XYZ file of C-alpha atoms in Angstrom:
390
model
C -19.639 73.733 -21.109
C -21.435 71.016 -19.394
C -23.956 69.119 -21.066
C -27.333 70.263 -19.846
C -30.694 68.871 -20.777
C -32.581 71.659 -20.839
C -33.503 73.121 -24.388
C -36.169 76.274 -24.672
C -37.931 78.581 -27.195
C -41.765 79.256 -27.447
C -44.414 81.985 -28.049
C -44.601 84.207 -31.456
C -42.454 81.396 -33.318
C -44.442 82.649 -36.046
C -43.660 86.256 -35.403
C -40.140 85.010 -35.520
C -40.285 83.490 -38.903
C -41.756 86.642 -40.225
C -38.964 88.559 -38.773
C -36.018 86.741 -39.849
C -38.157 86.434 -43.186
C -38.046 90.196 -43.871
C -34.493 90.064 -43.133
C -33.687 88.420 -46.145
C -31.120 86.430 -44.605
C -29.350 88.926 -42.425
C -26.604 90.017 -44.926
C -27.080 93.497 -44.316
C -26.405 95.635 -40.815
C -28.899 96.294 -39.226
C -30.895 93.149 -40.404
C -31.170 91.623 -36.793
C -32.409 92.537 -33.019
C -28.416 92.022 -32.212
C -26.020 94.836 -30.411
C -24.216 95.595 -33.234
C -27.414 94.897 -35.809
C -25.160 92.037 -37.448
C -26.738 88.156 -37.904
C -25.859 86.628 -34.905
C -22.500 83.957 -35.067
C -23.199 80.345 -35.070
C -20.784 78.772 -33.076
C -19.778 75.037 -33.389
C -19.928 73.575 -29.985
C -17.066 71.200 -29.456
C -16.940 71.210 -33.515
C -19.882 69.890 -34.611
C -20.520 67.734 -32.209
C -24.253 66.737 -33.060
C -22.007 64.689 -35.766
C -18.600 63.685 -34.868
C -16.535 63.219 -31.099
C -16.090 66.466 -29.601
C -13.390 67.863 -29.777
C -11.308 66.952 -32.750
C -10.158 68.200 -36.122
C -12.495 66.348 -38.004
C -15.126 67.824 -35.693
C -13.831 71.113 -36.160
C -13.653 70.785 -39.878
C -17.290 69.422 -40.209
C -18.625 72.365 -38.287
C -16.668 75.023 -40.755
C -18.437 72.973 -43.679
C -21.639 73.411 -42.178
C -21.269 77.534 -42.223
C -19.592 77.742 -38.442
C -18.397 81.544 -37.650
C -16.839 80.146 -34.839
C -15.372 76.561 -33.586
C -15.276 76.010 -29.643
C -12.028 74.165 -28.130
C -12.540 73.716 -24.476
C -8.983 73.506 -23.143
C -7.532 71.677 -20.572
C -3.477 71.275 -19.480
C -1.295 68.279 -20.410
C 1.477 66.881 -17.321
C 3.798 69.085 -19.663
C 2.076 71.831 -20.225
C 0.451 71.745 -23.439
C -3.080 73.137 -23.870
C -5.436 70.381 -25.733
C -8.831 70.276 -26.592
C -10.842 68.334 -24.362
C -14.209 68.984 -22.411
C -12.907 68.272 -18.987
C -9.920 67.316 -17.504
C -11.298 63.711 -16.723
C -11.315 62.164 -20.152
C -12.855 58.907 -19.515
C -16.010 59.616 -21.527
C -14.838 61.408 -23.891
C -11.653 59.017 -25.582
C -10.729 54.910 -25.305
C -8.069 55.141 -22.248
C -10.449 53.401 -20.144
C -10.093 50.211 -22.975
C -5.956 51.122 -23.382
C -4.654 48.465 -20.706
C -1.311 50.437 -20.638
C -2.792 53.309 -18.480
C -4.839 51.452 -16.368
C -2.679 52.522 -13.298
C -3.566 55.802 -14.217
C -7.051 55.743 -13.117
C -7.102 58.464 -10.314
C -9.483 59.977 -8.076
C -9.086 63.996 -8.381
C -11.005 66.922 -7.232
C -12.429 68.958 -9.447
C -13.604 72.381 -7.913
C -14.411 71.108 -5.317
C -16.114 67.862 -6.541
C -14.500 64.463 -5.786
C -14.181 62.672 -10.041
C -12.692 59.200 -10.415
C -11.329 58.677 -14.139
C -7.934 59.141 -16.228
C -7.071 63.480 -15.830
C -5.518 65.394 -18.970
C -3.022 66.155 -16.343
C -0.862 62.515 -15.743
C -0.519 62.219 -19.162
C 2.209 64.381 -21.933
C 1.049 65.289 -25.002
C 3.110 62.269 -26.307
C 1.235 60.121 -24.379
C -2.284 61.847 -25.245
C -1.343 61.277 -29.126
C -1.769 57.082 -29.062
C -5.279 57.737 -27.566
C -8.590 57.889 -29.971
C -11.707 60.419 -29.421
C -15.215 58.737 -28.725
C -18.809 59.999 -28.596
C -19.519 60.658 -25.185
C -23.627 61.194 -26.109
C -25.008 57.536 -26.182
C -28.203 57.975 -28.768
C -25.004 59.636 -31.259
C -23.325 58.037 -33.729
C -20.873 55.799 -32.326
C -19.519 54.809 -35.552
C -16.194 57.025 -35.400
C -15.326 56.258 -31.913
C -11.436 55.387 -31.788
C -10.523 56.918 -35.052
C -9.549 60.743 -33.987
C -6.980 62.416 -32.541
C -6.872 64.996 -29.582
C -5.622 67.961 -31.325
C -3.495 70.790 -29.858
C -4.436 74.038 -29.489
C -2.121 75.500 -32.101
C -3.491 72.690 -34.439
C -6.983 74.005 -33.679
C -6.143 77.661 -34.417
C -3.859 76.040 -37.819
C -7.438 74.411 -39.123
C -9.269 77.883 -38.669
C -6.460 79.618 -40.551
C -6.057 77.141 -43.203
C -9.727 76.587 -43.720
C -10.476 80.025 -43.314
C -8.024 80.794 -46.342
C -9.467 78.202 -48.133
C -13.168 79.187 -48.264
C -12.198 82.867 -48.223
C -13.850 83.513 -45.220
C -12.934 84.621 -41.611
C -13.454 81.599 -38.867
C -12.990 82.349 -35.527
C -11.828 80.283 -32.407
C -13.597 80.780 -29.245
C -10.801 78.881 -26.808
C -12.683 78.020 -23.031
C -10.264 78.064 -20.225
C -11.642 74.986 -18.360
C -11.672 74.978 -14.300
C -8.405 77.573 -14.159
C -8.368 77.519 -10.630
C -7.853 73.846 -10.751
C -5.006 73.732 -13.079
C -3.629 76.961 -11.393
C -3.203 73.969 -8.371
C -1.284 71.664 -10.331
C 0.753 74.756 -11.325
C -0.412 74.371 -14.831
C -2.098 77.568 -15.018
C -3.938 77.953 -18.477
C -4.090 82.238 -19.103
C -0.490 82.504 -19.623
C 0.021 79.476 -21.875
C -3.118 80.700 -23.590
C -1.879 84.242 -24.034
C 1.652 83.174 -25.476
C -0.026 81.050 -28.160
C -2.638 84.035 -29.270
C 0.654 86.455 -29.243
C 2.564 84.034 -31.511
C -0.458 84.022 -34.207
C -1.035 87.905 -33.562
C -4.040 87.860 -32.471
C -4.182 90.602 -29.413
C -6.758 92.911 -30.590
C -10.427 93.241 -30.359
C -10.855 92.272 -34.151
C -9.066 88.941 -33.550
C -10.961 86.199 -35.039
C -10.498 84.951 -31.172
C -13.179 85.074 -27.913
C -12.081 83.413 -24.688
C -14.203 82.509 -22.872
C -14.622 81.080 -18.390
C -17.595 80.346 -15.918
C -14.441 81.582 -13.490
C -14.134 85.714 -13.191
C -10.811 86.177 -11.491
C -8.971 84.661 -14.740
C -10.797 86.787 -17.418
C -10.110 89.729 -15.150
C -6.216 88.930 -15.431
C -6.929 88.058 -19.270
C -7.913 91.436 -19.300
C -5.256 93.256 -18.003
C -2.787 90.968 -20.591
C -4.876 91.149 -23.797
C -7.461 93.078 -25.762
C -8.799 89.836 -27.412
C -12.522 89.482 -26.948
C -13.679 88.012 -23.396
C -16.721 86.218 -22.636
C -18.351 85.290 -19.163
C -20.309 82.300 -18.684
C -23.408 81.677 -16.383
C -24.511 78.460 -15.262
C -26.820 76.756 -13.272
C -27.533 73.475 -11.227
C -30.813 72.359 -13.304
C -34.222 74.351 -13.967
C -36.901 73.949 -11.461
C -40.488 72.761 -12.589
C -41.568 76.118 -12.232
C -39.099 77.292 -14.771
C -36.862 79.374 -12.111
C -33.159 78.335 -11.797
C -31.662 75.616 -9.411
C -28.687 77.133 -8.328
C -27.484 74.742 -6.270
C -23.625 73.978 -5.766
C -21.065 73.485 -7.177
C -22.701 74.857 -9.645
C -24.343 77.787 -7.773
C -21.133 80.297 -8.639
C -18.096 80.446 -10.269
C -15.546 78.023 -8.638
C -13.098 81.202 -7.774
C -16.258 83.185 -5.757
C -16.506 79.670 -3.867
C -12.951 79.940 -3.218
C -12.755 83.520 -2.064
C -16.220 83.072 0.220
C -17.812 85.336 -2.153
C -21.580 85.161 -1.659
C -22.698 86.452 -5.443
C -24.106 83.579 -7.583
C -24.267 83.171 -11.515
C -27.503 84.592 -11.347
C -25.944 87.351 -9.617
C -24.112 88.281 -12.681
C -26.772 88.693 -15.122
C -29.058 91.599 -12.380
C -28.276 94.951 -14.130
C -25.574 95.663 -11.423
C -23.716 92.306 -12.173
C -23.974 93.099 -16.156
C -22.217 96.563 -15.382
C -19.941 95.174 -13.154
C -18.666 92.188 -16.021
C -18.617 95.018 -18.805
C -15.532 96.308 -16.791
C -13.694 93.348 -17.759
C -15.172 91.010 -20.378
C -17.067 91.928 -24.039
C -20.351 89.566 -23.578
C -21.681 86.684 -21.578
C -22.674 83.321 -22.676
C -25.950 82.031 -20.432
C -27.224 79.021 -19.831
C -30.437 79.348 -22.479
C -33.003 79.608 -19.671
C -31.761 82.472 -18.419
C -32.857 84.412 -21.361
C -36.229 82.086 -21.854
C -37.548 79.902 -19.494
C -39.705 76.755 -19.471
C -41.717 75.032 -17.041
C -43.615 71.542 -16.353
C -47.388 71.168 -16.317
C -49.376 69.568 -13.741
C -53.116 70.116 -14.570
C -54.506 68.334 -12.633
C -52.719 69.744 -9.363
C -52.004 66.268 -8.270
C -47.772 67.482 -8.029
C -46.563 65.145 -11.046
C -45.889 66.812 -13.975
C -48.084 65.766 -17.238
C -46.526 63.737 -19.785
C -47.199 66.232 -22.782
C -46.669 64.036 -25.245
C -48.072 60.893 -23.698
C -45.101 58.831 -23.967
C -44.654 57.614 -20.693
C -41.370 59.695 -19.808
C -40.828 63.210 -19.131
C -38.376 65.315 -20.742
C -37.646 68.581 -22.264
C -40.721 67.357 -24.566
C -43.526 67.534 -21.769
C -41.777 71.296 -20.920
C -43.991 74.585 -21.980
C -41.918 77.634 -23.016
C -42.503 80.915 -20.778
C -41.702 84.252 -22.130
C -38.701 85.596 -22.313
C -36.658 87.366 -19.128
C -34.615 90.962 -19.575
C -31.382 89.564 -19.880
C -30.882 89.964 -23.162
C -32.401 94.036 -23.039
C -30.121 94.682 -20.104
C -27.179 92.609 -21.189
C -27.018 95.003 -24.650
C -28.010 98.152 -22.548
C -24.914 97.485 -20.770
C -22.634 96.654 -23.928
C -22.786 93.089 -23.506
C -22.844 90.746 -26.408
C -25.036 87.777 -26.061
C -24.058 83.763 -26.439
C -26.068 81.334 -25.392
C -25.837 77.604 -24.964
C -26.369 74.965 -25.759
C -28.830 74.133 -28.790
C -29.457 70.425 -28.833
C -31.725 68.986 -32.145
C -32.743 65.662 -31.261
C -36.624 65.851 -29.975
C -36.362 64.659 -26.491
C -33.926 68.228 -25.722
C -36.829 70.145 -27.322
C -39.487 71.848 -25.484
C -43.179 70.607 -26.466
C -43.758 74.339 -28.197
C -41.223 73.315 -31.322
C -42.607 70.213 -32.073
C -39.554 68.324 -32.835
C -38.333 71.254 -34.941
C -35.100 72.694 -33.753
C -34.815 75.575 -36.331
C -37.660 76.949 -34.363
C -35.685 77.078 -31.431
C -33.137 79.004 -32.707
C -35.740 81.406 -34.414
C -37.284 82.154 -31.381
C -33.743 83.027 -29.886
C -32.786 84.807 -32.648
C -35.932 87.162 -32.589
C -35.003 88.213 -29.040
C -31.851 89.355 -29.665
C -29.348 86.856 -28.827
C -25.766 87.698 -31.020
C -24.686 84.188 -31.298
C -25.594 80.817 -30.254
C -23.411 77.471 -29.125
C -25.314 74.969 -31.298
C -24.014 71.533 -31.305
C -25.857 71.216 -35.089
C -24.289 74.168 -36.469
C -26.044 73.477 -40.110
C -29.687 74.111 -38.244
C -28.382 77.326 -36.855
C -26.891 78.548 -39.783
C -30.537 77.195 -41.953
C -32.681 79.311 -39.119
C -30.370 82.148 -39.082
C -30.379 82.589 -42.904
């Protein structure tokens, strides 16, 4: 998922805390405002990547310690055609090649649905290759202290660490794999869906109750998925930005999924969560995994009508901080009325991704989503999901 700067949640936080309250920390069915009644999953985004480099096994590991029901490997293609876990297929943020003076004649320019990227690609290198580089924090105000110390792991090895660790602490962790621009790596005749398929079939998971949900912002590759495997599918909604006002900027590329953009296919995200485009993903996918201000919005203030947004907070910038929480839309109502699951992303915890109505408190945030209904949530802190959730 892309990193977004938007973070929401507002109104009846206090109603919130009262609910979850009476819950008694959601062991029971039926405890929570969910589809199935079950406490919502907290997913580790990228591992727990509030923490540790996205994206590696230490990562991964951290985010099952802090009470993950899930750990998120985006995955991308190697030159031969191994699926690792990386956010994008540029990796020049995200690991040290850019130092490693032996693949400076890698540096490429690539395009990326549609979008012209400059950088070092998964793609030119083999796994081999990918091994002898290190992991770094990509998120500048994170700790940069284990940059250069971690591996890219595999796949395999990412579904190995859920298995082991899962045995280990007697408890199920699931994988929740993203297939990263498929049509892109269908081009470079790396195509993800079958490589991903063959590794699920070798660990046996095929079935609904697989600890395993895939998950694409593409539709013509879950709808394929779907016709291979009964493994849980997830489709994912994005957006441009969030307007002032609190509506969505859907502008391109990130209007649509890359596929609809390819076919000429006028439908947008937004398209996709109207009660017609819910029915119409329940016919091949188990949930959908919004952008958070789809389900609850958040706008600027100007007070004074003079078109400059007050700085809330009076610190002479304005950020997610100076942003007012609006309520919530029907997503979530007509997502479950449709037999949609609901995971949203992505919950941030440092202040300046936090709208003014949480006052610096992120396990508000996730309170607020967890009253309206949402069934999981990609939270980068996994430990303040799990402490709001419980």
């Amino acid at each position: 998922m892309r990193i977004h700067n938007v973070s929401k949640g507002a109104v009846a936080l206090a109603a919130a805390a009262v609910l979850l309250a009476a819950c008694g920390g959601g062991d029971d069915k039926g405890d929570y405002p969910t589809l199935t009644g079950d406490k919502p999953l907290v997913i580790g985004h990228r591992g727990a990547s509030g923490y540790l480099p996205d994206h590696t096994l230490e990562g991964y590991r951290k985010a099952i310690e802090l009470g993950a029901d899930f750990i998120e490997p985006d995955l991308v293609a190697t030159k031969d055609g191994v699926l690792v876990a990386r956010h994008e297929p540029n990796i020049t943020a995200t690991t040290d090649v850019a130092q490693r003076s032996e693949f400076a004649a890698r540096k490429s320019k690539k395009l990326v649905d549609g979008v012209s990227e400059e950088g070092w690609f998964v793609s030119d290198f083999t796994l081999a290759e990918l091994k002898t580089l290190r992991a770094v924090q990509p998120l500048a105000e994170r700790d940069q202290s284990h940059n250069g110390k971690y591996l890219i792991p595999t796949f395999e090895e990412v579904l190995e660490l859920a298995k082991t660790e899962g045995a280990r602490l007697n408890r199920s962790i699931g994988v929740y794999p993203e297939t990263k621009h498929p049509s892109y790596h269908a081009g470079l005749g790396l195509a993800l869906e079958d490589r991903l398929l063959a590794i699920l079939g070798k660990y046996g998971y095929t079935s609904k109750s697989a600890p395993v949900i895939v998950q694409s912002f593409e539709v013509a590759n879950l709808k394929y998925l779907r016709s291979k495997t009964q493994v849980r599918l997830v489709q994912l909604v994005d957006a441009n930005d969030v307007n002032a006002d609190g509506s969505m900027d859907l502008t391109a590329p990130y209007d649509k999924p890359y596929d609809f953009a390819v076919a000429g296919d006028a439908r947008t995200f937004a398209s996709l969560l109207t009660p017609a485009g819910l029915k119409d993903v329940k016919s091949y996918a188990d949930g959908i995994g919004p952008w958070k201000p789809y389900l609850i919005p958040s706008k600027l203030v100007d007070a004074n009508k003079d078109g400059k947004p007050d700085d809330l907070n009076g610190d002479g910038k304005i950020d997610e901080r100076d942003r007012v929480m609006l309520p919530a839309t029907d997503v979530v109502k007509n997502a479950h009325a449709a037999g949609l699951f609901v995971h949203p992303y992505t919950f941030r915890s440092e202040a300046r991704r936090l709208a003014s109505d949480f006052k610096g408190d992120p396990k508000a945030e996730f309170r607020l989503f967890y009253q309206l209904g949402v069934d999981g949530v990609f939270a980068d802190f996994p430990d303040h999901a799990k402490a709001a959730r419980d």
